[in-house]
Coordinates of C-alpha atoms in Angstrom, one line a residue:
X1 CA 73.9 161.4 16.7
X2 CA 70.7 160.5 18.3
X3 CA 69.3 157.0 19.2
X4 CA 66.3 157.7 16.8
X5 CA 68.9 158.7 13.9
X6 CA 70.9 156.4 14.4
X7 CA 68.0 153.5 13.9
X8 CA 67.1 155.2 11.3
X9 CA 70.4 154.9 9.8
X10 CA 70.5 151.1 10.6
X11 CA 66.9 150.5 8.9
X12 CA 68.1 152.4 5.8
X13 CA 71.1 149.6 5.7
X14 CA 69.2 146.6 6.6
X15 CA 66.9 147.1 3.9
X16 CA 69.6 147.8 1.4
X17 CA 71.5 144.8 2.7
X18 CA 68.4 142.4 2.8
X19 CA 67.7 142.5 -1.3
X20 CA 71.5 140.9 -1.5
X21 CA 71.9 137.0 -1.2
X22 CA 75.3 136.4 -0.4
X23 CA 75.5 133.4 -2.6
X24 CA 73.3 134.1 -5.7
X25 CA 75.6 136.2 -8.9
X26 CA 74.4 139.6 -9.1
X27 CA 74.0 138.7 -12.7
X28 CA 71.7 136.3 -12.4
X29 CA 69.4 136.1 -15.4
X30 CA 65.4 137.1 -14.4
X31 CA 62.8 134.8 -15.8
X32 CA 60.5 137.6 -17.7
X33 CA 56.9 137.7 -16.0
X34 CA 54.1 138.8 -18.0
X35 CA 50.9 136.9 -16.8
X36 CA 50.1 135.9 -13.2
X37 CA 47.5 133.1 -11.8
X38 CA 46.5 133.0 -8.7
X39 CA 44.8 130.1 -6.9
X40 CA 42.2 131.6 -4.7
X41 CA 39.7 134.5 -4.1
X42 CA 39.9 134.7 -0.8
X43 CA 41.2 137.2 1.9
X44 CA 44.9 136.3 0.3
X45 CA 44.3 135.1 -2.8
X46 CA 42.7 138.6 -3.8
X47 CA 45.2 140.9 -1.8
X48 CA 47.8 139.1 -4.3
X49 CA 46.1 139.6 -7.2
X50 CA 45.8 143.3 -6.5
X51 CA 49.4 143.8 -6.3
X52 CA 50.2 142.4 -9.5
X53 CA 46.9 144.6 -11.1
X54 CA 48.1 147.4 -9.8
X55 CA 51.4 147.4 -11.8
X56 CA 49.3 146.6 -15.4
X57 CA 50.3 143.0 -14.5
X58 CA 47.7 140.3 -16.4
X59 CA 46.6 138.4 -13.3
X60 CA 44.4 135.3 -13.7
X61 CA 42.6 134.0 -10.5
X62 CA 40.9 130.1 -10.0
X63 CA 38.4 129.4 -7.3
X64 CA 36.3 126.1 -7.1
X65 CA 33.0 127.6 -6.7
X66 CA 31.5 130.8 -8.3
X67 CA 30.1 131.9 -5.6
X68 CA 33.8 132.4 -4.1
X69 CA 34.8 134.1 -7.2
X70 CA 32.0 136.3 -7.6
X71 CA 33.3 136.9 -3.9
X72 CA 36.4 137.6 -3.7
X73 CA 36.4 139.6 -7.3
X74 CA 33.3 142.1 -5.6
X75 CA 35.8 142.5 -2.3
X76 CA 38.5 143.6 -5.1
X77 CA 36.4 146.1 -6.2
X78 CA 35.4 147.4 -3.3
X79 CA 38.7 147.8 -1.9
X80 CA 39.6 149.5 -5.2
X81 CA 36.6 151.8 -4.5
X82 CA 37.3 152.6 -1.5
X83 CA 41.2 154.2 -2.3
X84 CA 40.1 155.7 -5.2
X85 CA 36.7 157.5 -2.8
X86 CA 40.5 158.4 -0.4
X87 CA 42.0 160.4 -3.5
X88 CA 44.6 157.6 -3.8
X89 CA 43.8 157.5 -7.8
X90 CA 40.9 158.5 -9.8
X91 CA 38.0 156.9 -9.4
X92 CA 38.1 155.4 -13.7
X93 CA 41.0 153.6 -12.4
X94 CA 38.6 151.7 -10.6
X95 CA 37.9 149.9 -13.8
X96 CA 41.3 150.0 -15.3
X97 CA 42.6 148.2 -12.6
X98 CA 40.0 145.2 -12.3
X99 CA 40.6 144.9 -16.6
X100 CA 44.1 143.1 -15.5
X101 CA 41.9 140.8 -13.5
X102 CA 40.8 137.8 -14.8
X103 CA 39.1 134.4 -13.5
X104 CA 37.8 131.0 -14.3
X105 CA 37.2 127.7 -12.5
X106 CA 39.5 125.9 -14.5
X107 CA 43.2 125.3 -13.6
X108 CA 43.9 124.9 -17.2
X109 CA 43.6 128.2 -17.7
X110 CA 46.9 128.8 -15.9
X111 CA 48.9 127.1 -18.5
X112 CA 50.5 130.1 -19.5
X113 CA 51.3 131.9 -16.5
X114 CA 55.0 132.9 -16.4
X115 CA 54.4 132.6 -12.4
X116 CA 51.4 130.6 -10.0
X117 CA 51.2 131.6 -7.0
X118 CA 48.5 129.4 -4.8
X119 CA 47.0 131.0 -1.8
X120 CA 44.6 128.4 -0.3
X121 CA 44.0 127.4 3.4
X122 CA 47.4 126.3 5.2
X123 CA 46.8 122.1 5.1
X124 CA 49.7 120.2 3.4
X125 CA 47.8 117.5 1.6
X126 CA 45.8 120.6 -0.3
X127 CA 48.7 122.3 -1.6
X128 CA 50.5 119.1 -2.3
X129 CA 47.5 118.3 -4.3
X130 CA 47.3 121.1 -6.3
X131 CA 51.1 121.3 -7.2
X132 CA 51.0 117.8 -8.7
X133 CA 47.8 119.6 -10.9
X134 CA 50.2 122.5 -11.6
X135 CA 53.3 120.5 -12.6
X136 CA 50.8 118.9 -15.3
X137 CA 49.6 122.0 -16.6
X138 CA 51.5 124.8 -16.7
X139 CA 54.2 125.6 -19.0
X140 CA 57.8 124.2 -18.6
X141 CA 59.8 127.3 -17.4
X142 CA 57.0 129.1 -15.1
X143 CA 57.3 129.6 -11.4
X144 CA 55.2 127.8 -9.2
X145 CA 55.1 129.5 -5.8
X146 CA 53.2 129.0 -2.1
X147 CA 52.3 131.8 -0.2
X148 CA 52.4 128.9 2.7
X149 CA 53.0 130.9 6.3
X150 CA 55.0 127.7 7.6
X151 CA 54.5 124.7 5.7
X152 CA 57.8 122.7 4.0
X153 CA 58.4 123.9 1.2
X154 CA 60.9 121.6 0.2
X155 CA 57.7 118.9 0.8
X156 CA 55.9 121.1 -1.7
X157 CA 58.2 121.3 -4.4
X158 CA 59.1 117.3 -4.3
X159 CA 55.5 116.6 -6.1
X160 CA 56.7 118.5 -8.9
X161 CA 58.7 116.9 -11.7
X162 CA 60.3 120.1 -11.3
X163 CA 61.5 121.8 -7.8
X164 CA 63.9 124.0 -8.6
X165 CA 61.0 126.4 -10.2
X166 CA 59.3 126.2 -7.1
X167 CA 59.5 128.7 -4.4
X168 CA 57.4 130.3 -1.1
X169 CA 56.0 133.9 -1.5
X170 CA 54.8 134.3 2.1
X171 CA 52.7 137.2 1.2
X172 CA 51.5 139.4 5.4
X173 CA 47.6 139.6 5.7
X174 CA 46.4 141.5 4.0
X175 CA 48.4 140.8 1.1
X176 CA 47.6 144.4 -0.7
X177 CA 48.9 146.3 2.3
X178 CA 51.4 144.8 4.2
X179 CA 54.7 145.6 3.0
X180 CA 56.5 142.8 4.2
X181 CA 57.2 139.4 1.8
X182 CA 59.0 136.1 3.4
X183 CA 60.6 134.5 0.0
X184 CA 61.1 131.3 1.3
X185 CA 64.2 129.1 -0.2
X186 CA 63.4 125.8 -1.3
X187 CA 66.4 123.1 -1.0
X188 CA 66.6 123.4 -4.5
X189 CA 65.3 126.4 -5.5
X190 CA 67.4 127.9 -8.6
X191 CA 69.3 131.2 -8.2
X192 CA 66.7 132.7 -11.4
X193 CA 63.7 131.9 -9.8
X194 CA 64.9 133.5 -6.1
X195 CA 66.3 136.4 -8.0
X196 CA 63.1 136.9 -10.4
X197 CA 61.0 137.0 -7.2
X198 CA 63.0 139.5 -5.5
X199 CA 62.7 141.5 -8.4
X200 CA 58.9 140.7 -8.9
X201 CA 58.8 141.9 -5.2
X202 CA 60.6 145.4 -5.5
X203 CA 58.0 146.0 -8.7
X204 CA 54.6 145.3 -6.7
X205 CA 56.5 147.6 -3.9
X206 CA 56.9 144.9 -0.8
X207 CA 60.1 144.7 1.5
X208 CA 61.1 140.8 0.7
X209 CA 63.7 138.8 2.8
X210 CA 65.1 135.9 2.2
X211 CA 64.4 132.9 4.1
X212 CA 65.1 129.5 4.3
X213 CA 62.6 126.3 5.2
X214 CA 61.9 125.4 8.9
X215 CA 58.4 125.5 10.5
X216 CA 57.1 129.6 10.5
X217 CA 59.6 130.8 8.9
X218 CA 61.2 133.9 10.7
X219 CA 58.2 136.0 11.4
X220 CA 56.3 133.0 13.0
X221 CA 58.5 130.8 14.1
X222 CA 59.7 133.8 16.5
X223 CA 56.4 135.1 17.3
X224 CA 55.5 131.7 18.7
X225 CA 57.4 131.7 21.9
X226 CA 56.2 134.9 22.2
X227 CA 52.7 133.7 22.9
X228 CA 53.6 130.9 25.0
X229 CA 55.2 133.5 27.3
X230 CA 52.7 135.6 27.0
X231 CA 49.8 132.6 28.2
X232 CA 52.9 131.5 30.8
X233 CA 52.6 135.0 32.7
X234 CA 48.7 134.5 33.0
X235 CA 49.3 131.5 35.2
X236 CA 51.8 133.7 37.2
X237 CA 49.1 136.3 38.2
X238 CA 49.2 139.2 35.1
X239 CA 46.0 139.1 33.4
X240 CA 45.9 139.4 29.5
X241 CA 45.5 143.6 29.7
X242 CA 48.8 143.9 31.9
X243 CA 50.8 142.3 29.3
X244 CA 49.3 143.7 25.9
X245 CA 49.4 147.3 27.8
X246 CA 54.1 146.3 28.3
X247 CA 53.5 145.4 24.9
X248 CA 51.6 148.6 23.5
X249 CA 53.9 151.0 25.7
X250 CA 57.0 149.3 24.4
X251 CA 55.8 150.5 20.9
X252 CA 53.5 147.5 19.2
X253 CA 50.3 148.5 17.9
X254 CA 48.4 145.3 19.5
X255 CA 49.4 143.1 22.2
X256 CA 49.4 139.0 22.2
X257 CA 45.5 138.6 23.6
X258 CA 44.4 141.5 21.6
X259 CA 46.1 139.8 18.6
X260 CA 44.8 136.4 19.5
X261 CA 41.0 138.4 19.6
X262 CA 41.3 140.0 16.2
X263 CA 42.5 135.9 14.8
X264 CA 39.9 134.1 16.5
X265 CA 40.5 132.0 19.4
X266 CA 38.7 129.0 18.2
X267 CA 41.3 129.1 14.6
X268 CA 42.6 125.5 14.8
X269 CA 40.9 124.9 18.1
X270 CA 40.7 121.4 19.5
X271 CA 38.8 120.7 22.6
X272 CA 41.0 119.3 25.6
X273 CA 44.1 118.9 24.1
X274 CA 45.5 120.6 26.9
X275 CA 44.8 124.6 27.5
X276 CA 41.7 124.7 29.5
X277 CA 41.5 128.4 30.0
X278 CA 40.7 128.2 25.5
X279 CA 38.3 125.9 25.8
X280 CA 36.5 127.6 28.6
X281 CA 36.7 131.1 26.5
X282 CA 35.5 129.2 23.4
X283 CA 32.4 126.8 25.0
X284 CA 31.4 130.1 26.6
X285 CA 31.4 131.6 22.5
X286 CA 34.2 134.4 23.7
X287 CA 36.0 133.8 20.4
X288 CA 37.3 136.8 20.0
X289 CA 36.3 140.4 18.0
X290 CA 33.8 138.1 15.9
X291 CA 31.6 137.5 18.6
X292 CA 32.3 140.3 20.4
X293 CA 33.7 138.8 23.3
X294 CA 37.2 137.2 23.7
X295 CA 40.2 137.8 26.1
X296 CA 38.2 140.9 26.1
X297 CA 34.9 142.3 26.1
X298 CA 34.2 144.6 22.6
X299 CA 31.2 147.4 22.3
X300 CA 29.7 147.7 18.9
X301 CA 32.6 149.9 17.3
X302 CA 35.6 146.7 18.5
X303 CA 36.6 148.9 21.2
X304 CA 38.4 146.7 23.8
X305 CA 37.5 146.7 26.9
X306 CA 38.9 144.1 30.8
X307 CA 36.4 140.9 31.3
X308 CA 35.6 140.4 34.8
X309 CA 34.7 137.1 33.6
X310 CA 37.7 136.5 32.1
X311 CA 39.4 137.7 34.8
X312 CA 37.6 134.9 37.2
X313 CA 38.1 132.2 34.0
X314 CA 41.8 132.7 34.8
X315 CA 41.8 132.3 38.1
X316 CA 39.3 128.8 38.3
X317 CA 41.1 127.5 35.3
X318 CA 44.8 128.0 35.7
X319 CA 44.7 128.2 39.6
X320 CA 45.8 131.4 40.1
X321 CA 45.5 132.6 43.8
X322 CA 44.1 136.3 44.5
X323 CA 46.7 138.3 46.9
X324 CA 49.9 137.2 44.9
X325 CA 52.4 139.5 43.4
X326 CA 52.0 139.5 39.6
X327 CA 55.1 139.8 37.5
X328 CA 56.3 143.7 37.4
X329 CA 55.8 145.3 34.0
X330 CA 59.9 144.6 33.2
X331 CA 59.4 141.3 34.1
X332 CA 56.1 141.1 31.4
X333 CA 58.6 142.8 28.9
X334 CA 61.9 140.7 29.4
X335 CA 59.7 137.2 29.5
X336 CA 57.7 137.9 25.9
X337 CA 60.4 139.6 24.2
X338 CA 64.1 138.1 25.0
X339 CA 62.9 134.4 24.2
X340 CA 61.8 136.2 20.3
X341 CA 66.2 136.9 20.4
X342 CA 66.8 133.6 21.8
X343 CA 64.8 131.8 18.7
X344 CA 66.2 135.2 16.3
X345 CA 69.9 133.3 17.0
X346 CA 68.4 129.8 15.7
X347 CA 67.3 130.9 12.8
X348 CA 70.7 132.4 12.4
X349 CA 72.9 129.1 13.7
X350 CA 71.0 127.2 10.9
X351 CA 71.2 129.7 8.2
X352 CA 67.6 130.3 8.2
X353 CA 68.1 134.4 7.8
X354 CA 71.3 135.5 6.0
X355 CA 72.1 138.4 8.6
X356 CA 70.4 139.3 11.5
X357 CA 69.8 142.7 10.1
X358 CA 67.1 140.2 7.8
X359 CA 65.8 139.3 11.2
X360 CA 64.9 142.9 11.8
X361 CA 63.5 143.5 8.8
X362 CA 61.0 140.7 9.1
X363 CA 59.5 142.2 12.6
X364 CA 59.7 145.6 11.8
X365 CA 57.6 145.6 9.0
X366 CA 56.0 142.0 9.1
X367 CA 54.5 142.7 12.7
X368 CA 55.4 146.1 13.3
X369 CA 58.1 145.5 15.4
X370 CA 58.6 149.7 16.9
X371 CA 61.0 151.2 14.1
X372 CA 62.8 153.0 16.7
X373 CA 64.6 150.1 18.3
X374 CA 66.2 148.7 14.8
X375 CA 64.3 145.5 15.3
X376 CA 64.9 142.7 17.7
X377 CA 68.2 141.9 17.3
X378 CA 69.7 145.4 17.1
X379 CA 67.4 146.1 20.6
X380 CA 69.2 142.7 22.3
X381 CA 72.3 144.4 21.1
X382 CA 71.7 147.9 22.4
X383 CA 70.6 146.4 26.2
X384 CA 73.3 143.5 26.0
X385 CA 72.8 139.6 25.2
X386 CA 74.5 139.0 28.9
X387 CA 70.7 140.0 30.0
X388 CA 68.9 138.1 27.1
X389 CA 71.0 135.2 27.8
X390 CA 70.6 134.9 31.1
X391 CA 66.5 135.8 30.9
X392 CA 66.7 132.3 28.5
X393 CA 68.7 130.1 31.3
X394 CA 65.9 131.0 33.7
X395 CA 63.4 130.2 31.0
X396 CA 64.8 126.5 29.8
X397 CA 65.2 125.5 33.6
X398 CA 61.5 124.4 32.9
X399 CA 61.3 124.6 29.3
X400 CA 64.5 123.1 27.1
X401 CA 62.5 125.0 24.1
X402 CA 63.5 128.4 25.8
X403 CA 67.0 127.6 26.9
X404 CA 70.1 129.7 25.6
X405 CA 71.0 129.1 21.8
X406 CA 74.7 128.5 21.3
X407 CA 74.9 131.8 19.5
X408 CA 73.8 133.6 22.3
X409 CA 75.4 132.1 25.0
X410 CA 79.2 132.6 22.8
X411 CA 77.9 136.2 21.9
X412 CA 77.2 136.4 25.7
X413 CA 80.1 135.1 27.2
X414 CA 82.8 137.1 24.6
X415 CA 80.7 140.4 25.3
X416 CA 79.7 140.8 21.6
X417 CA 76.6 141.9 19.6
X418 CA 74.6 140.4 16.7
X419 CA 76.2 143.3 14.8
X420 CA 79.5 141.5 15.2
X421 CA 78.5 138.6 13.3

């Protein structure tokens, strides 16, 4: 059997064995859904919505302004219009689908939703706000969910008179594409509502895992060291185009400074709080795609292309001498990717992801983690934990955040694989 079959093989069973949770009754009674509110017209906030239109689910969406609904509801439409001008469905369905669509500016009118899910901006004192509203005004026995990409949930669900109904949906951006959904496990959660939403997911079509509360989740709490490496090798001499070109050739779509382009370097920027070379890229505007100029230069159709001045910005502001051997293009690849394992086992040690097969399933089709490999933890298994673990002792000589996880170091040291676990 070949490598590529056998991954193949391995993705088939990690997505049959990622809709089980060990612990919930496979009998579990489903809390019937038959109207949908969602808080928000944005970017999120309408992606949702679609999902749930699409299946001839009633969806009811709240903004605070009209001019945001009128908004979001026209970029609806026009993503509607554009499938249907693709041959994806008739273009009547157009209208069909945006009948299921309703909106208001009044949270009252969500009283009775069988499910709210709120998809604002991420800032805790927001959603904690509008989950006291929601525990006032919807009816007993809904479920009250955050599509939060990293906030406590738990710290969500204890303004409610009623936690157990509340949940995260961690719906991927944007919402009516991406096939991935992180269904985040409150404290107190009840086994309906996790099971309901698993079920909710497999009808609107998404892959859901199961995950518990710590800051990012899975997806983002392991993409994080990711970056950090990623910035760490600029100060070593590799400029932002030798690392997202390991990164692209290894199989990703985008690399960590062409990602950081697409987001927007200035999102959550704060002046002088301590990484020069972003404040020197943002007070020159190179912001990213949206202003044409980031890590990289971009022509008028976002093609990518190396900064000189970046280049030079690198050098004056992280003190990188000229004549220096950057790191090799295995060194790039071992330094972004084996800390993502290292973090993968966390999440595992504290029960985070049931299986690291769940862990797998996250990246591969959260962040388009290359298919072929069976994820992170099944490539760490494939090229040995000896050389993850001993990549992450190197690492947390100068960082304690990057050193070995207990996991890995006893998967290490008895010659054993995630798959063992």
């Amino acid at each position: 059997m070949s490598d590529q079959t056998d991954s193949a093989d391995y993705v088939t069973q990690a997505l049959n064995r990622a809709r089980v949770i060990d612990d919930v009754p496979a009998d579990t009674p489903l809390i019937p859904i038959a109207k949908v509110g969602v808080i928000g017209a944005g970017t999120m906030g309408g992606g949702i919505a679609m999902n749930f239109a699409n299946i001839g689910l009633p969806v009811h969406i709240i903004e605070t302004k009209q001019e945001a609904l009128d908004r979001g509801l026209g970029v609806i439409r026009g993503n509607y219009e554009r499938s249907a001008k693709r041959g994806r469905f008739p273009m009547e369905e157009v209208d069909v689908r945006m009948s299921h669509i309703t909106s208001s500016l009044d949270m009252a009118d969500l009283a009775d939703c069988d499910i709210v899910i709120e998809a604002v901006f991420e800032n805790m004192e927001l959603k904690k706000s509008i989950f006291t509203k929601l525990d006032g005004i919807v009816k007993q026995g809904a479920i009250l969910a955050s599509n939060t990409s990293g906030l406590d949930v738990n710290e969500i669900a204890d303004v409610t008179a009623r936690p157990e109904w509340v949940i995260g949906l961690h719906f991927f951006s944007p919402a009516n594409v991406m096939k991935l959904l992180e269904i985040v496990r409150g404290d107190k959660t009840s086994d309906s509502v996790l099971a309901t939403s698993l079920d909710l997911a497999q009808r609107i079509g998404k892959i859901a895992v199961v995950v518990g509360v710590c800051q990012g989740f899975v997806g983002n709490r392991m993409l994080y060291p990711r970056q950090m490496q990623a910035s760490a090798l600029l100060k070593r001499g590799a400029m932002p185009w030798d690392v997202d070109r390991v990164i692209k050739a290894f199989g990703f779509k985008m690399g960590p400074f062409e990602m950081s382009d697409l987001a927007g370097l200035d999102i959550g920027w704060v002046p002088g709080t301590g990484d020069p070379l972003r404040d020197a890229l943002c007070k020159r505007e190179r912001r990213g795609q949206k202003t044409g100029r980031g890590f990289y230069d971009y022509d008028e159709n976002r093609t990518a292309s190396p900064s000189e001045e970046v280049a030079t910005l690198i050098r004056e502001t992280l003190g990188v001498t000229e004549g220096g051997t950057p790191p090799s293009d295995e060194e790039i690849l071992e330094t972004c990717l084996f800390p993502m394992v290292n973090e993968g086992a966390k999440i595992l040690e504290e029960g985070i992801a049931q299986r690291p097969s769940d862990v797998d399933v996250v990246w591969m089709f959260g962040y388009n983690w290359p298919q072929g490999t069976g994820g992170p933890m099944r490539w760490a298994d494939t090229i040995g934990l000896d050389r993850v673990e001993a990549k992450a002792r190197e690492l947390g000589e100068s960082n304690d955040w990057f050193a070995p996880a207990p996991l890995l170091q006893r998967l290490a040291r008895e010659g054993k694989r995630f798959a063992d676990l």
